[in-house]
Coordinates of C-alpha atoms in Angstrom, one line a residue:
Chain A
M295 CA 63.5 -4.0 93.4
R296 CA 60.2 -5.7 92.5
D297 CA 59.0 -5.3 96.2
Q298 CA 60.1 -1.8 96.1
I299 CA 58.1 -0.9 92.8
I300 CA 55.1 -2.6 94.3
E301 CA 55.4 -0.6 97.4
I302 CA 55.6 2.7 95.3
L303 CA 52.6 1.6 93.2
E304 CA 50.6 0.8 96.2
D305 CA 51.2 4.2 97.5
I306 CA 49.7 5.7 94.4
N307 CA 46.7 3.3 94.0
P308 CA 46.2 0.8 96.6
D309 CA 43.2 -1.0 95.0
V310 CA 45.2 -3.1 92.5
D311 CA 46.5 -6.5 92.8
Y312 CA 50.0 -5.6 91.4
D313 CA 51.3 -9.2 91.2
T314 CA 48.9 -10.2 88.6
C315 CA 47.8 -6.8 86.7
T316 CA 49.3 -6.5 83.4
T317 CA 47.1 -3.6 82.2
L318 CA 47.9 -1.0 84.7
I319 CA 47.8 2.0 82.0
D320 CA 45.4 0.4 79.4
D321 CA 42.7 0.0 82.3
R322 CA 43.5 3.3 83.6
H323 CA 44.7 1.9 87.2
I324 CA 47.5 4.5 86.8
E325 CA 46.3 7.9 85.4
S326 CA 48.5 10.7 84.0
L327 CA 48.9 12.3 87.4
G328 CA 49.7 9.2 89.1
M329 CA 52.3 8.4 86.4
V330 CA 54.1 11.6 87.2
S331 CA 54.3 10.6 90.7
L332 CA 55.5 7.1 89.9
V333 CA 58.2 8.6 87.6
A334 CA 59.4 10.9 90.4
E335 CA 59.4 8.1 92.9
L336 CA 61.1 5.6 90.6
E337 CA 63.6 8.6 89.9
D338 CA 64.5 9.1 93.6
E339 CA 64.5 5.4 94.6
F340 CA 66.8 4.0 91.8
D341 CA 68.7 7.0 90.9
I342 CA 67.7 7.0 87.2
T343 CA 66.3 9.2 84.9
I344 CA 63.0 8.6 83.0
P345 CA 62.6 10.7 79.8
A346 CA 59.2 11.5 78.5
V347 CA 59.7 9.3 75.5
E348 CA 59.7 6.2 77.8
V349 CA 56.4 7.0 79.5
V350 CA 54.3 4.7 77.1
A351 CA 51.9 1.9 78.2
E352 CA 54.3 -0.7 77.3
N353 CA 56.7 0.4 79.8
F354 CA 54.0 0.7 82.6
N355 CA 51.6 -1.8 82.1
S356 CA 52.9 -4.4 84.8
V357 CA 55.3 -4.4 87.5
D358 CA 57.5 -6.6 85.2
A359 CA 57.5 -4.2 82.5
I360 CA 58.4 -1.4 85.2
T361 CA 61.2 -3.5 86.6
A362 CA 62.7 -4.1 83.2
L363 CA 62.5 -0.3 82.5
V364 CA 64.2 0.6 85.7
E365 CA 66.9 -2.1 84.9
R366 CA 67.5 -0.9 81.6
L367 CA 67.8 2.9 82.4
A368 CA 70.2 1.9 85.2
E369 CA 72.2 0.1 82.6
D370 CA 72.2 3.1 80.3
D371 CA 73.4 5.4 83.1
L372 CA 76.7 3.4 83.5
D373 CA 77.5 4.0 79.8
Chain B
M246 CA 31.9 19.4 47.1
T247 CA 32.5 20.7 50.5
S248 CA 32.6 17.7 52.7
Y249 CA 32.0 13.9 52.8
F250 CA 28.3 14.6 53.2
T251 CA 27.6 15.9 49.7
L252 CA 26.0 13.9 46.8
I253 CA 29.2 14.9 44.6
F254 CA 31.6 13.1 47.2
I255 CA 29.2 10.0 47.7
L256 CA 28.1 9.5 44.1
I257 CA 31.0 10.8 41.9
F258 CA 34.3 11.5 43.9
L259 CA 34.4 8.3 46.3
P260 CA 32.9 5.8 43.3
L261 CA 35.7 7.1 40.9
V262 CA 38.4 6.8 43.4
L263 CA 37.2 3.2 44.4
L264 CA 37.3 2.3 40.7
A265 CA 40.7 3.8 40.0
Y266 CA 42.1 2.0 43.0
T267 CA 40.7 -1.3 42.1
V268 CA 41.7 -1.3 38.5
V269 CA 45.4 0.0 38.8
P270 CA 48.3 -2.5 39.7
Q271 CA 48.6 -2.6 43.6
R272 CA 52.1 -0.8 43.5
V273 CA 50.3 2.2 42.0
R274 CA 47.3 2.2 44.3
A275 CA 49.0 4.4 47.0
Y276 CA 49.7 7.1 44.3
V277 CA 45.9 7.1 43.3
L278 CA 45.0 7.7 46.9
L279 CA 47.7 10.6 47.1
L280 CA 46.3 12.2 44.0
A281 CA 42.7 11.7 45.2
S282 CA 43.7 13.4 48.6
Y283 CA 45.3 16.4 47.0
A284 CA 42.4 16.8 44.6
F285 CA 39.9 16.6 47.3
A286 CA 41.9 19.4 49.5
W287 CA 42.3 21.4 46.3
I288 CA 38.5 21.3 45.5
I289 CA 37.8 22.6 49.0
S290 CA 40.7 24.9 49.6
G291 CA 42.2 25.8 46.2
P292 CA 45.8 26.9 46.1
L293 CA 46.1 27.1 49.9
V294 CA 46.7 23.3 49.6
G295 CA 50.3 24.4 48.8
F296 CA 50.8 25.0 52.7
M297 CA 50.1 21.3 53.1
L298 CA 52.8 20.4 50.7
V299 CA 55.2 22.9 52.4
T300 CA 54.6 21.2 55.7
T301 CA 55.2 17.8 54.1
V302 CA 58.5 18.8 52.7
C303 CA 59.5 20.5 55.7
V304 CA 58.9 17.4 58.1
Y305 CA 60.3 14.9 55.4
A306 CA 63.6 17.0 55.1
L307 CA 64.0 17.4 58.9
G308 CA 63.0 14.0 59.8
L309 CA 65.8 12.7 57.3
G310 CA 68.1 15.3 58.9
I311 CA 67.5 14.0 62.3
K312 CA 67.9 10.3 61.1
R313 CA 71.5 11.4 59.6
I314 CA 72.5 12.8 63.0
F315 CA 71.4 9.8 64.8
A316 CA 73.3 7.5 62.3
Q317 CA 76.5 9.5 62.7
R318 CA 76.2 9.1 66.6
D319 CA 75.7 5.4 66.2
E320 CA 78.8 5.1 64.3
E321 CA 80.7 7.2 66.9
L322 CA 79.3 5.1 69.9
A323 CA 80.4 2.0 68.1
K324 CA 84.1 3.0 68.2
V325 CA 84.3 4.1 72.0
K326 CA 83.8 2.2 75.0
K327 CA 83.6 5.1 77.4
G328 CA 82.0 8.4 77.5
K329 CA 78.9 7.5 75.6
R330 CA 76.6 9.6 77.6
A331 CA 78.4 12.7 76.3
I332 CA 78.4 11.6 72.9
K333 CA 74.6 10.9 72.9
A334 CA 73.9 14.2 74.7
S335 CA 75.8 16.1 72.1
Y336 CA 74.0 14.4 69.1
A337 CA 70.9 14.5 70.8
Q338 CA 71.3 18.5 71.1
R339 CA 71.9 18.6 67.3
A340 CA 68.9 16.6 66.5
R341 CA 66.8 18.7 68.9
R342 CA 67.7 21.9 66.9
L343 CA 66.3 20.4 63.8
L344 CA 63.1 19.4 65.8
V345 CA 62.5 22.7 67.2
A346 CA 63.1 24.0 63.9
G347 CA 60.4 21.8 62.6
I348 CA 57.9 22.5 65.4
V349 CA 58.4 26.2 65.2
A350 CA 58.0 26.2 61.3
N351 CA 54.8 24.2 61.4
F352 CA 53.1 25.7 64.4
G353 CA 54.3 29.1 62.7
I354 CA 52.3 28.5 59.7
L355 CA 49.4 27.5 61.6
I356 CA 49.4 30.4 63.9
A357 CA 50.0 32.9 60.8
L358 CA 47.0 31.6 59.0
N359 CA 44.7 31.0 61.9
Y360 CA 45.5 33.0 64.8
L361 CA 47.5 36.4 63.9
G362 CA 44.3 38.4 63.9
F363 CA 43.1 37.1 67.2
F364 CA 46.4 37.7 68.9
S365 CA 46.9 41.2 67.4
E366 CA 43.3 41.9 68.7
L367 CA 44.2 40.5 72.3
A368 CA 47.5 42.4 72.2
S369 CA 46.0 45.9 71.1
P370 CA 44.5 46.8 74.6
L371 CA 48.0 45.7 76.3
L372 CA 49.9 47.7 73.7
G373 CA 47.4 50.5 74.3
L374 CA 48.4 50.6 77.9
F375 CA 52.0 51.8 77.0
G376 CA 50.5 54.2 74.5
W377 CA 51.2 52.0 71.4
Q378 CA 49.0 50.9 68.6
T379 CA 48.7 47.7 66.8
P380 CA 50.4 48.6 63.5
V381 CA 48.1 47.7 60.8
S382 CA 45.1 45.3 60.8
V383 CA 46.3 41.7 60.0
P384 CA 45.3 40.5 56.5
S385 CA 43.8 36.9 56.3
I386 CA 44.3 34.8 53.3
G387 CA 42.5 31.7 55.0
A388 CA 43.6 28.4 55.8
P389 CA 43.8 25.0 53.8
I390 CA 41.5 22.4 55.1
G391 CA 42.6 20.4 57.8
I392 CA 45.6 22.4 58.7
S393 CA 45.0 22.0 62.7
F394 CA 45.0 18.3 62.0
Y395 CA 47.6 17.6 59.6
T396 CA 49.9 19.9 61.4
M397 CA 49.4 17.9 64.7
M398 CA 50.3 14.8 62.5
A399 CA 53.3 16.3 61.1
V400 CA 54.5 17.4 64.4
S401 CA 53.9 14.1 66.1
Y402 CA 55.7 12.4 63.1
L403 CA 58.8 14.7 63.7
V404 CA 58.9 14.3 67.7
D405 CA 58.4 10.5 67.1
V406 CA 61.6 10.5 64.7
Y407 CA 63.5 12.5 67.4
R408 CA 62.5 10.3 70.0
E409 CA 63.5 7.2 67.8
T410 CA 60.1 5.4 68.2
T411 CA 59.4 6.1 64.4
P412 CA 62.0 5.6 61.7
A413 CA 62.3 8.7 59.4
D414 CA 60.6 8.0 56.3
G415 CA 62.8 8.3 53.1
N416 CA 59.7 7.9 51.0
F417 CA 58.3 11.2 50.4
G418 CA 55.1 9.9 48.8
R419 CA 54.3 7.7 51.7
L420 CA 54.8 10.8 54.1
A421 CA 52.6 12.8 52.0
L422 CA 49.8 10.4 51.9
F423 CA 49.9 9.8 55.7
L424 CA 49.5 13.5 56.3
S425 CA 47.1 14.3 53.4
F426 CA 44.8 11.1 53.0
F427 CA 41.3 12.4 52.4
P428 CA 39.2 10.5 55.1
H429 CA 41.0 12.3 57.8
I430 CA 41.8 15.7 56.3
M431 CA 38.6 17.4 57.5
E432 CA 38.3 16.3 61.1
G433 CA 40.8 13.6 61.8
P434 CA 41.5 11.3 63.7
I435 CA 44.8 12.6 64.5
A436 CA 46.6 9.4 63.7
R437 CA 50.2 8.7 64.4
Y438 CA 52.5 7.6 61.5
S439 CA 52.9 4.3 63.2
Q440 CA 49.3 3.6 63.0
T441 CA 48.5 4.4 59.4
A442 CA 51.5 5.2 57.1
E443 CA 52.4 1.6 56.4
S444 CA 49.0 0.1 55.7
L445 CA 47.9 3.0 53.7
W446 CA 51.2 2.7 51.2
K447 CA 50.5 -1.1 50.9
G448 CA 47.5 -0.6 48.7
R449 CA 45.6 -3.5 50.0
P450 CA 42.9 -5.1 47.6
I451 CA 39.4 -4.1 48.6
D452 CA 37.6 -7.1 49.8
G453 CA 33.9 -7.7 50.4
K454 CA 34.2 -7.8 54.2
A455 CA 36.2 -4.6 54.5
L456 CA 33.8 -3.0 52.0
Y457 CA 30.6 -3.9 54.1
R458 CA 32.4 -3.0 57.4
G459 CA 33.3 0.3 55.8
M460 CA 30.1 1.0 54.2
L461 CA 28.0 0.2 57.4
R462 CA 30.2 2.6 59.5
M463 CA 29.8 5.2 57.0
A464 CA 25.9 4.7 56.9
I465 CA 25.9 5.0 60.6
G466 CA 27.9 8.5 60.6
F467 CA 25.6 9.7 58.0
A468 CA 22.5 8.6 60.1
K469 CA 24.0 10.5 63.1
K470 CA 24.5 13.4 61.2
L471 CA 21.7 13.9 59.0
L472 CA 19.0 12.3 61.5
V473 CA 20.0 14.1 64.6
A474 CA 22.8 16.8 64.4
D475 CA 21.7 18.7 61.0
R476 CA 18.1 18.6 62.3
L477 CA 19.1 20.1 66.1
N478 CA 21.1 22.8 64.2
L479 CA 17.7 24.5 63.4
Y480 CA 17.0 25.0 67.2
V481 CA 20.7 25.5 68.0
K482 CA 21.3 28.3 65.4
T483 CA 18.1 30.0 66.4
V484 CA 18.8 30.2 70.1
F485 CA 22.7 30.9 69.9
G486 CA 21.7 33.6 67.2
S487 CA 19.4 35.6 69.1
Y488 CA 19.5 34.4 72.6
E489 CA 18.2 38.0 73.8
S490 CA 14.7 36.8 72.6
Y491 CA 14.6 33.8 74.7
D492 CA 14.4 32.7 78.3
G493 CA 16.8 30.7 80.4
G494 CA 14.9 27.5 79.9
I495 CA 14.9 27.6 76.2
I496 CA 18.6 28.7 76.4
A497 CA 19.5 25.7 78.6
L498 CA 17.7 23.2 76.3
G499 CA 20.1 25.0 73.5
A500 CA 23.1 24.1 75.5
V501 CA 22.0 20.4 75.9
L502 CA 20.8 20.2 72.1
Y503 CA 24.1 21.7 71.0
T504 CA 25.9 19.2 72.9
I505 CA 24.1 16.3 71.2
Q506 CA 24.5 17.9 67.9
L507 CA 28.2 18.4 68.1
Y508 CA 28.7 15.0 69.4
C509 CA 26.4 13.5 66.6
D510 CA 28.0 15.7 63.9
F511 CA 31.6 15.0 65.1
S512 CA 31.2 11.4 65.9
G513 CA 29.2 11.0 62.7
C514 CA 32.0 12.4 60.7
M515 CA 34.6 10.2 62.6
D516 CA 32.4 7.2 61.6
V517 CA 32.5 8.1 58.0
S518 CA 36.3 8.9 58.3
I519 CA 36.9 5.6 59.9
G520 CA 34.6 3.8 57.5
L521 CA 36.3 5.3 54.5
G522 CA 39.7 4.2 55.8
Q523 CA 38.4 0.7 56.2
L524 CA 37.5 0.5 52.5
F525 CA 41.2 1.1 51.6
G526 CA 42.4 -1.3 54.2
V527 CA 43.5 1.2 56.8
D528 CA 42.4 1.3 60.6
Y529 CA 42.1 4.6 62.1
P530 CA 42.3 4.9 65.8
E531 CA 38.9 5.7 67.4
N532 CA 38.1 9.2 68.4
F533 CA 35.2 8.5 70.7
R534 CA 34.3 5.9 73.3
Q535 CA 30.6 6.8 74.7
P536 CA 31.7 10.1 76.2
F537 CA 28.5 10.9 78.0
F538 CA 28.7 7.8 80.2
S539 CA 31.7 9.6 82.1
K540 CA 31.8 9.8 85.7
T541 CA 34.2 13.0 85.6
A542 CA 35.2 15.6 83.3
S543 CA 38.8 14.2 83.3
E544 CA 37.3 10.9 81.9
F545 CA 35.0 12.5 79.4
W546 CA 38.1 13.9 77.9
Q547 CA 39.7 10.5 77.6
R548 CA 36.5 9.5 75.9
W549 CA 35.8 12.6 73.6
H550 CA 38.1 13.5 70.8
I551 CA 40.5 10.9 72.1
T552 CA 43.2 11.5 69.6
L553 CA 43.4 15.1 70.3
G554 CA 43.8 14.3 74.1
A555 CA 46.5 11.7 73.4
W556 CA 48.3 14.2 71.5
F557 CA 48.4 16.8 74.2
K558 CA 49.2 14.0 76.7
D559 CA 52.3 12.5 74.9
Y560 CA 53.6 15.7 73.5
V561 CA 52.7 18.4 76.0
Y562 CA 51.6 16.9 79.3
Y563 CA 54.4 14.5 80.0
P564 CA 57.2 16.3 78.4
V565 CA 56.3 19.4 80.6
S566 CA 55.6 17.2 83.9
L567 CA 58.9 15.4 83.2
S568 CA 60.9 18.4 82.2
K569 CA 63.8 19.1 84.6
P570 CA 62.5 22.3 86.4
V571 CA 59.0 21.0 86.8
K572 CA 60.5 17.5 88.3
R573 CA 62.4 19.7 90.7
L574 CA 59.3 21.3 91.8
T575 CA 57.4 18.1 92.0
T576 CA 60.1 16.8 94.4
I577 CA 60.1 19.9 96.6
A578 CA 56.1 19.8 96.6
R579 CA 56.2 16.2 97.6
K580 CA 58.3 16.8 100.5
R581 CA 56.2 19.8 101.7
F582 CA 52.7 18.6 100.7
G583 CA 53.0 15.1 100.5
N584 CA 52.7 12.3 98.1
R585 CA 49.3 13.0 96.8
Y586 CA 48.8 17.0 96.8
G587 CA 52.3 17.7 96.1
P588 CA 52.4 16.3 92.6
L589 CA 48.9 17.4 92.1
L590 CA 49.7 21.0 93.0
V591 CA 52.8 21.0 90.4
S592 CA 50.6 19.2 87.9
G593 CA 48.7 22.6 87.4
I594 CA 51.7 23.6 85.2
A595 CA 51.5 21.0 82.5
L596 CA 47.6 21.0 82.8
F597 CA 47.4 24.6 82.2
C598 CA 49.9 24.2 79.1
V599 CA 47.5 21.4 77.9
W600 CA 44.2 23.1 78.3
L601 CA 45.6 26.5 76.9
G602 CA 46.7 24.6 73.9
N603 CA 43.6 22.6 73.7
G604 CA 41.4 25.9 73.8
L605 CA 43.4 27.7 71.3
W606 CA 43.6 24.7 69.0
H607 CA 39.7 24.8 68.6
G608 CA 40.0 28.4 67.3
A609 CA 41.0 32.2 67.5
G610 CA 38.3 33.4 69.8
S611 CA 38.1 34.3 73.5
Q612 CA 35.3 31.6 73.9
Y613 CA 37.7 29.0 73.1
L614 CA 40.3 30.3 75.3
F615 CA 37.8 30.3 78.1
F616 CA 36.7 26.7 77.2
G617 CA 40.1 25.6 77.6
L618 CA 40.8 27.4 80.9
Y619 CA 37.3 26.2 82.2
Y620 CA 38.3 22.6 81.8
F621 CA 41.7 23.3 83.2
V622 CA 40.1 24.5 86.5
V623 CA 37.4 21.9 86.6
I624 CA 40.0 19.0 86.1
W625 CA 42.8 20.4 88.3
L626 CA 40.4 21.2 91.2
G627 CA 38.5 17.7 90.6
G628 CA 42.0 16.1 91.4
F629 CA 41.9 18.0 94.8
V630 CA 38.3 17.1 95.6
E631 CA 38.5 13.5 94.6
P632 CA 40.3 12.1 97.6
S633 CA 38.1 14.1 100.0
A634 CA 35.1 12.6 98.1
R635 CA 36.5 9.1 98.4
A636 CA 37.1 9.6 102.1
W637 CA 33.7 11.2 102.6
A638 CA 31.9 8.2 100.9
S639 CA 33.8 5.5 102.7
E640 CA 33.3 7.4 106.2
H641 CA 29.6 7.3 105.5
G642 CA 29.6 3.7 104.2
I643 CA 28.6 4.8 100.7
D644 CA 29.5 2.4 98.0
R645 CA 30.8 4.4 95.1
D646 CA 30.0 1.8 92.8
A647 CA 26.5 1.8 93.7
G648 CA 24.0 2.6 90.7
W649 CA 22.4 5.6 92.2
Y650 CA 26.0 7.0 93.2
R651 CA 27.2 6.5 89.6
V652 CA 24.0 8.2 88.1
L653 CA 24.7 11.2 90.5
R654 CA 28.4 11.6 89.4
G655 CA 27.3 11.2 85.6
V656 CA 24.7 13.9 85.9
R657 CA 27.1 16.3 87.6
T658 CA 29.6 15.5 84.8
L659 CA 27.0 16.1 82.2
L660 CA 26.1 19.5 83.8
V661 CA 29.8 20.4 83.5
I662 CA 30.0 19.3 79.9
F663 CA 26.7 21.4 79.1
V664 CA 28.1 24.4 80.6
G665 CA 31.4 24.1 78.8
E666 CA 29.7 23.4 75.3
L667 CA 27.4 26.6 76.0
F668 CA 30.6 28.8 76.2
F669 CA 32.3 26.8 73.3
R670 CA 29.2 27.6 70.9
A671 CA 28.4 31.2 72.1
N672 CA 29.5 33.7 69.3
S673 CA 31.8 35.4 71.9
L674 CA 32.8 35.0 75.6
G675 CA 30.4 38.0 76.3
D676 CA 27.4 36.2 74.5
G677 CA 28.3 33.2 76.6
I678 CA 28.5 34.9 79.9
A679 CA 25.2 36.5 78.9
M680 CA 23.4 33.3 78.2
F681 CA 24.8 31.5 81.2
S682 CA 23.6 34.3 83.5
R683 CA 20.1 34.2 81.8
I684 CA 19.8 30.4 82.7
L685 CA 20.6 31.2 86.1
T686 CA 18.5 34.2 86.7
G687 CA 15.6 33.9 84.0
F688 CA 15.2 30.1 84.1
S689 CA 11.4 29.1 83.5
L690 CA 9.5 26.6 81.7
R691 CA 6.9 28.9 80.3
S692 CA 8.2 28.7 76.9
F693 CA 7.6 25.0 76.8
A694 CA 4.0 25.2 78.0
D695 CA 3.0 28.0 75.6
G696 CA 4.5 26.7 72.5
T697 CA 7.2 29.4 72.2
V698 CA 9.8 26.6 72.1
F699 CA 8.3 25.4 68.7
A700 CA 9.4 28.7 67.0
C701 CA 13.0 27.5 67.2
M702 CA 12.2 24.1 65.8
S703 CA 9.1 22.5 64.3
R704 CA 7.0 20.0 66.2
A705 CA 7.8 17.7 63.7
D706 CA 11.5 18.1 63.9
F707 CA 11.1 17.9 67.8
A708 CA 9.4 14.6 67.2
A709 CA 11.9 13.1 65.1
S710 CA 14.6 14.1 67.4
L711 CA 12.7 12.3 70.3
L712 CA 12.9 9.2 68.1
F713 CA 16.5 9.4 66.9
I714 CA 18.3 10.7 69.8
P715 CA 17.4 7.9 72.0
L716 CA 18.5 5.5 69.2
V717 CA 21.9 7.2 69.5
F718 CA 21.9 6.7 73.3
L719 CA 20.8 3.0 72.9
Y720 CA 23.5 2.4 70.3
D721 CA 26.3 3.9 72.8
L722 CA 24.6 2.1 75.6
A723 CA 25.1 -1.3 73.8
Y724 CA 29.0 -0.3 73.2
E725 CA 29.3 0.8 76.8
R726 CA 27.9 -2.6 77.9
G727 CA 30.4 -4.4 75.7
H728 CA 28.2 -5.3 72.7
D729 CA 29.9 -4.5 69.5
L730 CA 26.8 -4.2 67.4
R731 CA 28.5 -3.3 64.1
S732 CA 30.4 -7.0 64.5
L733 CA 27.1 -8.7 65.3
I734 CA 25.6 -7.2 62.1
E735 CA 28.5 -8.0 60.0
Q736 CA 28.3 -11.6 61.2
K737 CA 24.7 -12.2 59.7
G738 CA 24.1 -13.7 56.5
F739 CA 24.1 -11.7 53.3
V740 CA 20.7 -10.8 52.9
V741 CA 20.1 -9.7 56.5
R742 CA 23.4 -7.7 56.5
W743 CA 22.5 -5.8 53.6
A744 CA 18.9 -5.4 54.5
I745 CA 20.0 -3.6 57.5
W746 CA 22.4 -1.4 55.7
I747 CA 19.7 -0.4 53.1
A748 CA 17.3 0.3 56.1
I749 CA 19.7 2.6 57.7
V750 CA 20.4 4.4 54.2
M751 CA 16.6 4.5 53.5
T752 CA 15.8 6.0 56.9
V753 CA 18.6 8.6 56.3
V754 CA 17.3 9.5 52.8
I755 CA 13.6 9.6 54.1
F756 CA 14.0 11.4 57.4
G757 CA 17.3 13.2 56.8
A758 CA 17.4 17.0 57.6
Y759 CA 18.3 18.2 54.2
G760 CA 16.6 19.9 51.5
I761 CA 14.0 22.6 51.6
G762 CA 13.6 23.9 55.3
Y763 CA 17.1 22.8 56.5
I764 CA 20.4 24.2 56.3
P765 CA 23.1 22.2 54.9
V766 CA 25.7 22.0 57.8
D767 CA 29.5 21.4 57.0
P768 CA 31.2 18.9 59.5
M769 CA 31.5 21.3 62.5
Y770 CA 35.2 20.3 63.4
A771 CA 36.3 21.3 60.0
Q772 CA 36.4 24.8 61.0
Y773 CA 39.0 24.2 63.6

């Protein structure tokens, strides 16, 4: 899943080292437009729904945070 | 007392509040602040303050209502093993009704008090097309101070409770203080409940460090406003008031000086607000981050009036972008126009909502509507142009991080900002268009050479501006380069620290644009 997420991110902004970066939002590597694309692609790829309330820096600042978010939402959908 | 920039506030109101805050027991301090905040608002707005109370009662009750619904949901969820999604959806729908009621009620009050006249003016030619007339002229009773600010804060609180990122507050006093606290009531910052409510309610003792930090920040705010903004007001008021008498050069300078005036006025007031907050142990979010160093208009709005932009991003841009119909459109557009242009095309819908809201938030006037839509077009189109510019630069071997290229982008962004502010300040959209065309068709430097320019503002005031504007620039430049000047000053010894503070205050007292020959200017954003 991690590699798939990195692939999506590289498509949005190729100039970031996603393995180490933990400030994707805080340092504006992903801006609001990129965020909308990212959410759309994550939803398509992992068949989840990401509500607006989850679109906060904590959930998108690093690949690990995004992975955790996707896993959590996928679990929620199983309820 | 009309603002923080009055002797009554500085010499009577604030010392009295500080004294009362210090002498009462800690558990009562928050009530002192609540009383002071309502007194402050009452002195400025009189009985209209009742509207602030109505908003507080409204979001308090609805917040608890939403909390109760979610508590019932959790009870029910605990009992079942399957079908949880349906239960969640059903309770979310019930909570959403309360949320919508709160949003409609609060924005309803704001629109009724601020915008009815404007909308009826806009509607009358439309109605005229059908042979109808606007029934009666809409009476105006005025609006309480800060309504545009506390309404945004109240709505954000309610949405956050609905989103379950903020717990509903059962303490009416704490919520009332969060909304009404006097340091933000004039011009913001538009704080979130999670940022200030708890620390405000704690009633922390005032310590020497916080006192100095707050007083230094306030002194800097006073300096920006009284040394620069209120002085430039002379020029700006004259030119925008009777632009017909001046050539394009004078008007162009008017747009530039107005932009500087607005920045020093608004960011100066924010310095005072944040400094006041620090006195009482509250850290407000910053509202400005050296906006004139931006490379694009979009970046400018991430550095200028940050809390308003963040509000629109969190409560309008993402909810609209991530709503089902817009997401569906994005998916279709991505397939048809690719991953870059598809989402960008559809983002126009959310961006339009943001900038329409942003323009109208500033006031009921066609110039504000134009101002919002101007930035919508600039920022949306900027998104389309950016990839081509990037490709063009790499094709021609141009380093986009090179100094000269960054300066070029900065100058282009400044021009966009100056034009926007010209329309923003113009007395009407018609005036804005006339002034802009005069810059394009009647630009001349003659008025600077023959001294006509000094009819707008005296030579002495020009000289003072030429001294103080660069100081503001250098101050911002230091922060842009990562030097936190205020912290550096705070770390100095007692004598140096206070000598610097006294020097700033004395400069304001001696060179401030107040008294005979100047017009007192209330904080400019307080009217929005």
